Coordinates of N, CA and C in Angstrom, one line a residue:
M264 N 104.5 84.9 97.8 CA 103.8 85.9 98.5 C 104.5 86.1 99.9
S265 N 104.8 87.3 100.2 CA 105.4 87.6 101.5 C 104.5 87.4 102.6
G266 N 105.0 87.2 103.8 CA 104.2 87.1 105.0 C 103.9 88.4 105.6
N267 N 104.1 89.5 104.9 CA 104.0 90.8 105.4 C 103.2 91.7 104.5
W268 N 102.6 92.7 105.1 CA 101.9 93.8 104.3 C 102.6 95.1 104.7
L269 N 102.5 96.0 103.8 CA 103.0 97.4 104.0 C 101.9 98.2 104.6
A270 N 102.2 98.8 105.7 CA 101.2 99.7 106.3 C 101.6 101.2 105.9
V271 N 100.6 102.0 105.7 CA 100.9 103.4 105.3 C 100.0 104.2 106.1
Y272 N 100.6 105.2 106.8 CA 99.8 106.2 107.6 C 100.2 107.6 107.0
T273 N 99.1 108.3 106.7 CA 99.3 109.7 106.3 C 98.7 110.7 107.3
F274 N 99.3 111.8 107.4 CA 98.8 112.9 108.3 C 99.0 114.2 107.7
A275 N 98.0 115.0 107.8 CA 98.1 116.4 107.3 C 97.2 117.3 108.2
Q276 N 97.3 118.6 108.0 CA 96.5 119.5 108.8 C 95.9 120.6 107.8
F277 N 94.6 120.7 107.9 CA 94.0 121.7 107.0 C 94.5 123.1 107.4
R278 N 94.5 124.0 106.4 CA 94.8 125.4 106.6 C 93.8 126.1 107.4
T279 N 92.5 125.6 107.3 CA 91.4 126.2 108.0 C 90.6 125.1 108.6
R280 N 89.5 125.4 109.3 CA 88.7 124.3 109.8 C 88.2 123.4 108.7
A281 N 88.0 122.2 109.0 CA 87.5 121.2 107.9 C 86.2 121.6 107.3
D282 N 85.4 122.3 108.0 CA 84.1 122.7 107.4 C 84.1 124.0 106.7
D283 N 85.3 124.6 106.6 CA 85.4 125.9 105.8 C 85.2 125.6 104.3
P284 N 84.4 126.5 103.6 CA 84.2 126.2 102.2 C 85.4 126.1 101.3
S285 N 86.6 126.6 101.8 CA 87.8 126.5 101.0 C 88.2 125.0 100.9
N286 N 87.6 124.1 101.7 CA 88.0 122.7 101.6 C 86.9 121.9 100.9
D287 N 85.9 122.5 100.3 CA 84.9 121.8 99.6 C 85.4 120.9 98.5
D288 N 86.4 121.4 97.7 CA 86.9 120.6 96.6 C 87.6 119.3 97.1
F289 N 88.3 119.5 98.3 CA 88.9 118.3 98.9 C 87.8 117.2 99.2
F290 N 86.8 117.6 99.8 CA 85.7 116.7 100.2 C 84.9 116.2 99.0
E291 N 84.8 117.0 98.0 CA 84.0 116.6 96.8 C 84.8 115.5 96.1
H292 N 86.1 115.6 96.1 CA 86.9 114.6 95.3 C 87.2 113.3 96.2
E293 N 87.1 113.4 97.5 CA 87.5 112.3 98.4 C 86.8 111.0 98.0
P294 N 85.5 110.9 97.8 CA 84.9 109.6 97.5 C 85.5 108.9 96.3
A295 N 85.7 109.7 95.2 CA 86.2 109.1 94.0 C 87.7 108.7 94.1
I296 N 88.4 109.4 94.9 CA 89.8 109.1 95.1 C 89.9 107.8 96.0
W297 N 89.1 107.7 97.0 CA 89.1 106.5 97.8 C 88.7 105.3 96.9
A298 N 87.7 105.5 96.1 CA 87.2 104.4 95.2 C 88.4 103.9 94.3
A299 N 89.1 104.9 93.7 CA 90.2 104.5 92.8 C 91.3 103.8 93.6
M300 N 91.6 104.3 94.8 CA 92.6 103.7 95.7 C 92.2 102.2 96.0
E301 N 91.0 102.0 96.4 CA 90.5 100.7 96.7 C 90.5 99.7 95.6
R302 N 90.5 100.2 94.4 CA 90.6 99.4 93.2 C 92.0 99.2 92.7
A303 N 92.9 99.9 93.3 CA 94.3 99.9 92.8 C 95.0 98.5 93.1
E304 N 95.8 98.2 92.2 CA 96.6 96.9 92.3 C 97.4 97.0 93.6
G305 N 97.3 95.9 94.4 CA 98.1 95.8 95.6 C 97.4 96.4 96.9
F306 N 96.3 97.0 96.7 CA 95.5 97.5 97.9 C 94.9 96.3 98.6
I307 N 95.0 96.4 99.9 CA 94.4 95.3 100.7 C 93.2 95.8 101.5
V308 N 93.3 96.8 102.3 CA 92.2 97.3 103.1 C 92.6 98.7 103.7
R309 N 91.7 99.4 104.2 CA 92.0 100.7 104.9 C 91.0 100.9 106.1
S310 N 91.5 101.7 107.0 CA 90.6 102.1 108.1 C 89.6 103.1 107.6
G311 N 88.4 103.1 108.2 CA 87.5 104.1 108.0 C 87.6 105.1 109.2
Y312 N 86.5 105.8 109.4 CA 86.5 106.8 110.5 C 85.2 106.6 111.3
E313 N 85.3 106.9 112.6 CA 84.1 106.8 113.5 C 83.0 107.8 113.0
D314 N 81.8 107.4 113.0 CA 80.7 108.2 112.7 C 80.6 108.6 111.2
E315 N 81.3 107.9 110.3 CA 81.2 108.1 108.9 C 80.9 106.8 108.2
P316 N 80.1 106.9 107.1 CA 79.9 105.6 106.4 C 81.2 105.1 105.7
G317 N 81.2 103.8 105.5 CA 82.4 103.2 104.9 C 83.0 102.1 105.8
P318 N 84.2 101.8 105.6 CA 84.9 100.8 106.5 C 84.9 101.2 107.9
D319 N 85.0 100.2 108.8 CA 85.1 100.4 110.2 C 86.4 101.1 110.6
S320 N 86.4 102.0 111.6 CA 87.6 102.6 112.1 C 88.4 101.6 112.9
W321 N 89.7 101.7 112.7 CA 90.6 100.8 113.4 C 91.0 101.4 114.8
G322 N 90.0 101.4 115.6 CA 90.2 102.0 116.9 C 89.8 103.5 116.9
E323 N 90.0 104.1 118.1 CA 89.7 105.6 118.2 C 90.8 106.3 117.4
Q324 N 90.4 107.3 116.6 CA 91.3 108.0 115.8 C 92.0 109.0 116.7
V325 N 93.4 109.0 116.7 CA 94.2 109.9 117.5 C 95.1 110.6 116.5
F326 N 95.8 111.7 116.9 CA 96.7 112.4 116.0 C 98.1 112.5 116.7
P327 N 99.1 112.7 115.9 CA 100.5 112.8 116.4 C 100.7 114.1 117.2
K328 N 101.8 114.1 117.8 CA 102.2 115.3 118.7 C 102.3 116.6 117.8
Y329 N 102.4 116.4 116.5 CA 102.5 117.6 115.6 C 101.2 118.3 115.4
W330 N 100.1 117.6 115.7 CA 98.8 118.1 115.4 C 98.5 119.4 116.2
Q331 N 97.9 120.4 115.5 CA 97.5 121.7 116.1 C 96.0 121.8 115.8
D332 N 95.2 121.6 116.8 CA 93.7 121.7 116.7 C 93.4 123.1 116.2
N333 N 92.7 123.2 115.1 CA 92.2 124.5 114.6 C 90.8 124.8 115.0
G334 N 90.3 124.1 116.0 CA 88.9 124.3 116.4 C 87.9 123.3 116.0
D335 N 88.3 122.3 115.1 CA 87.3 121.4 114.7 C 87.6 120.0 115.2
G336 N 88.7 119.8 115.9 CA 89.1 118.5 116.5 C 89.4 117.4 115.5
W337 N 89.9 117.8 114.3 CA 90.1 116.8 113.2 C 91.3 117.2 112.4
A338 N 91.8 116.2 111.7 CA 92.9 116.4 110.8 C 92.8 115.3 109.7
P339 N 93.0 115.6 108.5 CA 93.0 114.5 107.5 C 94.1 113.5 107.7
S340 N 93.8 112.3 107.9 CA 94.8 111.2 108.1 C 94.2 109.9 107.6
T341 N 95.1 109.0 107.3 CA 94.6 107.7 106.7 C 95.5 106.6 107.2
I342 N 95.0 105.3 107.3 CA 95.8 104.1 107.5 C 95.3 103.2 106.4
S343 N 96.3 102.6 105.7 CA 95.9 101.6 104.7 C 97.0 100.5 104.7
L344 N 96.6 99.3 104.1 CA 97.6 98.2 104.0 C 97.7 97.8 102.5
W345 N 98.9 97.5 102.1 CA 99.3 97.2 100.7 C 100.2 96.0 100.6
H346 N 100.2 95.4 99.4 CA 101.0 94.2 99.2 C 102.5 94.5 99.1
D347 N 102.8 95.7 98.6 CA 104.2 96.0 98.4 C 104.4 97.5 98.2
L348 N 105.7 97.9 98.2 CA 106.1 99.3 98.1 C 105.6 99.9 96.7
E349 N 105.8 99.1 95.7 CA 105.6 99.7 94.3 C 104.1 99.9 94.1
S350 N 103.2 99.1 94.6 CA 101.8 99.3 94.5 C 101.3 100.5 95.3
A351 N 101.8 100.6 96.5 CA 101.4 101.8 97.3 C 101.9 103.1 96.6
L352 N 103.2 103.1 96.1 CA 103.7 104.3 95.5 C 102.9 104.6 94.2
A353 N 102.5 103.6 93.4 CA 101.7 103.9 92.2 C 100.4 104.5 92.6
A354 N 99.7 104.0 93.6 CA 98.4 104.5 93.9 C 98.4 105.9 94.6
I355 N 99.5 106.1 95.4 CA 99.6 107.4 96.1 C 100.1 108.5 95.2
Y356 N 101.1 108.3 94.4 CA 101.8 109.4 93.7 C 101.5 109.4 92.2
R357 N 100.6 108.6 91.7 CA 100.2 108.6 90.3 C 98.7 108.4 90.3
G358 N 98.0 108.9 89.3 CA 96.6 108.7 89.2 C 95.8 109.7 90.0
P359 N 94.5 109.4 90.3 CA 93.6 110.4 91.0 C 94.1 111.0 92.3
H360 N 94.8 110.1 93.1 CA 95.3 110.6 94.3 C 96.4 111.7 94.1
A361 N 97.2 111.4 93.1 CA 98.3 112.4 92.8 C 97.7 113.7 92.3
D362 N 96.6 113.6 91.6 CA 96.0 114.9 91.2 C 95.6 115.8 92.4
I363 N 95.0 115.2 93.4 CA 94.6 116.0 94.6 C 95.9 116.4 95.4
L364 N 96.9 115.6 95.4 CA 98.1 116.0 96.1 C 98.7 117.2 95.4
R365 N 98.7 117.3 94.1 CA 99.2 118.5 93.5 C 98.4 119.8 93.9
L366 N 97.2 119.6 94.3 CA 96.4 120.7 94.8 C 96.4 120.9 96.3
G367 N 97.2 120.0 97.0 CA 97.3 120.0 98.4 C 97.5 121.3 99.1
H368 N 98.4 122.2 98.4 CA 98.7 123.5 99.0 C 97.4 124.4 99.2
L369 N 96.4 124.1 98.5 CA 95.1 124.8 98.6 C 94.4 124.4 99.9
F370 N 94.6 123.2 100.4 CA 93.8 122.7 101.5 C 94.6 122.5 102.8
V371 N 95.9 122.0 102.7 CA 96.6 121.6 103.9 C 97.9 122.4 104.0
K372 N 98.3 122.5 105.2 CA 99.6 123.2 105.5 C 100.7 122.3 105.1
E373 N 101.8 122.9 104.6 CA 103.0 122.1 104.2 C 103.6 121.5 105.5
A374 N 103.9 120.2 105.4 CA 104.5 119.5 106.5 C 106.0 119.8 106.6
I375 N 106.3 120.8 107.3 CA 107.7 121.3 107.4 C 108.4 120.6 108.6
D376 N 107.8 120.6 109.7 CA 108.4 120.1 110.9 C 108.1 118.7 111.3
Y377 N 107.5 117.9 110.4 CA 107.1 116.6 110.6 C 106.9 115.8 109.3
P378 N 107.0 114.5 109.3 CA 106.8 113.7 108.1 C 105.3 113.7 107.7
P379 N 104.9 113.8 106.5 CA 103.5 113.7 106.1 C 103.0 112.3 106.0
Y380 N 103.9 111.3 106.1 CA 103.5 109.9 106.0 C 104.6 109.0 106.6
V381 N 104.2 107.8 106.9 CA 105.2 106.8 107.3 C 104.8 105.4 106.8
L382 N 105.8 104.6 106.5 CA 105.6 103.2 106.0 C 106.2 102.3 107.0
W383 N 105.6 101.1 107.2 CA 106.3 100.1 108.0 C 105.6 98.7 107.6
W384 N 106.3 97.7 107.9 CA 105.8 96.3 107.6 C 105.0 95.7 108.8
V385 N 103.9 95.1 108.5 CA 103.2 94.3 109.5 C 103.0 92.9 109.0
E386 N 102.8 92.0 109.9 CA 102.5 90.6 109.5 C 101.1 90.5 108.9
N387 N 101.0 89.7 107.9 CA 99.7 89.5 107.2 C 98.7 89.2 108.3
G388 N 97.5 89.9 108.1 CA 96.4 89.8 109.1 C 96.5 90.8 110.2
H389 N 97.6 91.5 110.4 CA 97.6 92.5 111.5 C 97.0 93.8 111.0
Q390 N 96.1 94.3 111.7 CA 95.5 95.6 111.4 C 95.9 96.6 112.4
P391 N 96.9 97.5 112.0 CA 97.3 98.5 112.9 C 96.2 99.5 113.3
D392 N 96.2 99.9 114.5 CA 95.2 100.9 114.9 C 95.9 102.3 114.8
W393 N 95.1 103.3 115.1 CA 95.5 104.7 115.0 C 96.7 105.0 116.0
D394 N 96.7 104.4 117.1 CA 97.8 104.6 118.1 C 99.1 104.1 117.5
E395 N 99.1 102.9 116.9 CA 100.3 102.3 116.3 C 100.8 103.2 115.2
A396 N 99.9 103.7 114.4 CA 100.2 104.5 113.2 C 100.9 105.8 113.7
V397 N 100.3 106.4 114.6 CA 100.8 107.7 115.2 C 102.2 107.4 115.8
E398 N 102.4 106.3 116.5 CA 103.7 106.0 117.1 C 104.7 105.8 116.0
R399 N 104.4 105.2 114.9 CA 105.4 105.1 113.8 C 105.7 106.4 113.1
L400 N 104.7 107.3 113.0 CA 105.0 108.6 112.4 C 105.9 109.4 113.3
E401 N 105.7 109.3 114.6 CA 106.5 110.1 115.5 C 107.9 109.5 115.6
L402 N 108.0 108.1 115.5 CA 109.3 107.5 115.4 C 110.1 108.0 114.2
L403 N 109.5 108.1 113.1 CA 110.2 108.6 111.9 C 110.5 110.0 112.1
G404 N 109.6 110.8 112.6 CA 109.9 112.2 112.9 C 111.0 112.5 113.8
D405 N 111.1 111.7 114.9 CA 112.1 111.9 115.9 C 113.5 111.3 115.5
N406 N 113.5 110.2 114.8 CA 114.8 109.5 114.6 C 115.2 109.3 113.1
G407 N 114.3 109.7 112.2 CA 114.6 109.5 110.8 C 114.3 108.1 110.4
P408 N 114.5 107.8 109.1 CA 114.1 106.5 108.5 C 114.9 105.3 109.2
S409 N 114.1 104.2 109.4 CA 114.7 103.0 110.0 C 113.8 101.9 109.5
A410 N 114.1 100.6 109.7 CA 113.3 99.5 109.3 C 111.9 99.5 110.0
A411 N 111.8 100.3 111.1 CA 110.6 100.3 111.9 C 109.7 101.5 111.4
A412 N 110.2 102.4 110.7 CA 109.4 103.6 110.2 C 110.2 104.3 109.1
F413 N 109.7 104.2 107.9 CA 110.5 104.7 106.8 C 109.6 105.4 105.7
T414 N 110.2 105.8 104.6 CA 109.6 106.5 103.5 C 109.9 105.8 102.2
F415 N 109.2 106.2 101.2 CA 109.5 105.6 99.9 C 111.0 105.9 99.5
K416 N 111.5 107.1 99.8 CA 112.9 107.5 99.4 C 113.9 106.7 100.2
S417 N 113.6 106.4 101.5 CA 114.5 105.6 102.3 C 113.7 104.4 102.8
A418 N 113.6 103.4 101.9 CA 112.7 102.3 102.2 C 113.5 101.1 102.7
F419 N 112.8 100.2 103.3 CA 113.3 98.9 103.8 C 112.4 97.8 103.4
D420 N 112.9 96.6 103.3 CA 112.1 95.5 103.0 C 111.6 94.9 104.3
A421 N 110.8 93.9 104.3 CA 110.2 93.3 105.5 C 111.2 92.6 106.4
D422 N 112.4 92.4 105.9 CA 113.5 91.8 106.7 C 114.4 92.8 107.3
G423 N 114.1 94.1 107.0 CA 114.9 95.2 107.6 C 116.0 95.6 106.8
R424 N 116.1 95.2 105.5 CA 117.2 95.6 104.6 C 116.8 96.8 103.8
A425 N 117.7 97.8 103.7 CA 117.5 99.0 102.9 C 117.3 98.5 101.5
V426 N 116.2 99.1 100.8 CA 115.9 98.8 99.4 C 115.5 100.1 98.7
S427 N 115.6 100.0 97.4 CA 115.1 101.0 96.5 C 113.7 100.6 95.9
V428 N 112.8 101.5 95.9 CA 111.5 101.2 95.2 C 111.8 101.1 93.7
D429 N 111.2 100.1 93.1 CA 111.3 99.9 91.7 C 110.4 100.8 90.9
G430 N 110.9 102.0 90.5 CA 110.1 103.0 89.8 C 109.5 102.5 88.6
G431 N 110.2 101.7 87.8 CA 109.6 101.2 86.5 C 108.4 100.3 86.8
R432 N 108.5 99.4 87.8 CA 107.4 98.6 88.2 C 106.2 99.4 88.7
S433 N 106.5 100.4 89.5 CA 105.5 101.3 90.0 C 104.8 102.0 88.9
R434 N 105.5 102.5 87.9 CA 104.8 103.2 86.7 C 104.0 102.2 86.0
D435 N 104.4 100.9 85.8 CA 103.6 99.9 85.1 C 102.3 99.7 85.9
I436 N 102.4 99.6 87.2 CA 101.2 99.4 88.0 C 100.3 100.6 87.9
A437 N 100.8 101.7 87.9 CA 100.0 103.0 87.8 C 99.3 103.0 86.4
Q438 N 99.9 102.5 85.4 CA 99.2 102.4 84.1 C 98.0 101.4 84.1
R439 N 98.3 100.3 84.8 CA 97.2 99.3 84.9 C 96.0 99.9 85.8
N440 N 96.4 100.7 86.8 CA 95.4 101.3 87.7 C 94.5 102.3 87.0
L441 N 95.1 103.0 86.0 CA 94.3 103.9 85.2 C 93.2 103.2 84.5
L442 N 93.4 102.0 84.1 CA 92.3 101.3 83.4 C 91.1 101.0 84.3
T443 N 91.4 100.9 85.6 CA 90.3 100.5 86.5 C 89.8 101.7 87.4
A444 N 90.5 102.9 87.3 CA 90.2 104.0 88.2 C 88.8 104.5 88.1
E445 N 88.1 104.4 87.0 CA 86.8 104.9 86.8 C 85.7 103.8 86.8
L446 N 86.1 102.5 86.9 CA 85.1 101.4 86.8 C 84.5 101.2 88.1
P447 N 83.2 100.8 88.2 CA 82.6 100.4 89.4 C 83.3 99.1 89.9
K448 N 83.5 98.9 91.2 CA 84.3 97.8 91.7 C 83.7 96.5 91.2
S449 N 82.4 96.4 91.1 CA 81.7 95.1 90.7 C 82.1 94.7 89.2
V450 N 82.6 95.6 88.4 CA 83.0 95.3 87.0 C 84.3 94.6 87.0
Q451 N 85.1 94.9 88.0 CA 86.5 94.3 87.9 C 86.6 92.9 88.3

């Protein structure tokens, strides 16, 4: 077992205010998607949000310099920790989360001028806050992929060496995740 966890920060911007009815499907599916992600192989923990039920927020939620407030003071963003690249890739781009990503154009603006997510390694036990996550996204946006801020396509291991994500292993993990996607957590 590595002495590091993979941190993942995602950032998007709704096409309209969060409370617009056009976002109802997004919010309707969100609890089931989070439940599937939390049951996914390799998932460790995630930040919640202030004033919402669920996990505690990892500090005050802030947004990157790319954020454009549309009047609601909010943007969909997440921080989560994973055991490895393949597990995170399987959970994010396959299964229930992938289904909502395919519909993303209905809810969020395309991330043209900024990265929609960033990956970086943290020491086991370290819980990055929103400031750290935003800093990493901006580092990726300003300088491109590096060992300090990278993507699945341009990945690095915890020692800073460029690596390729094992797609076959990620697909295998995704298949196992499908078996638990709909089960209550207490059954697993």
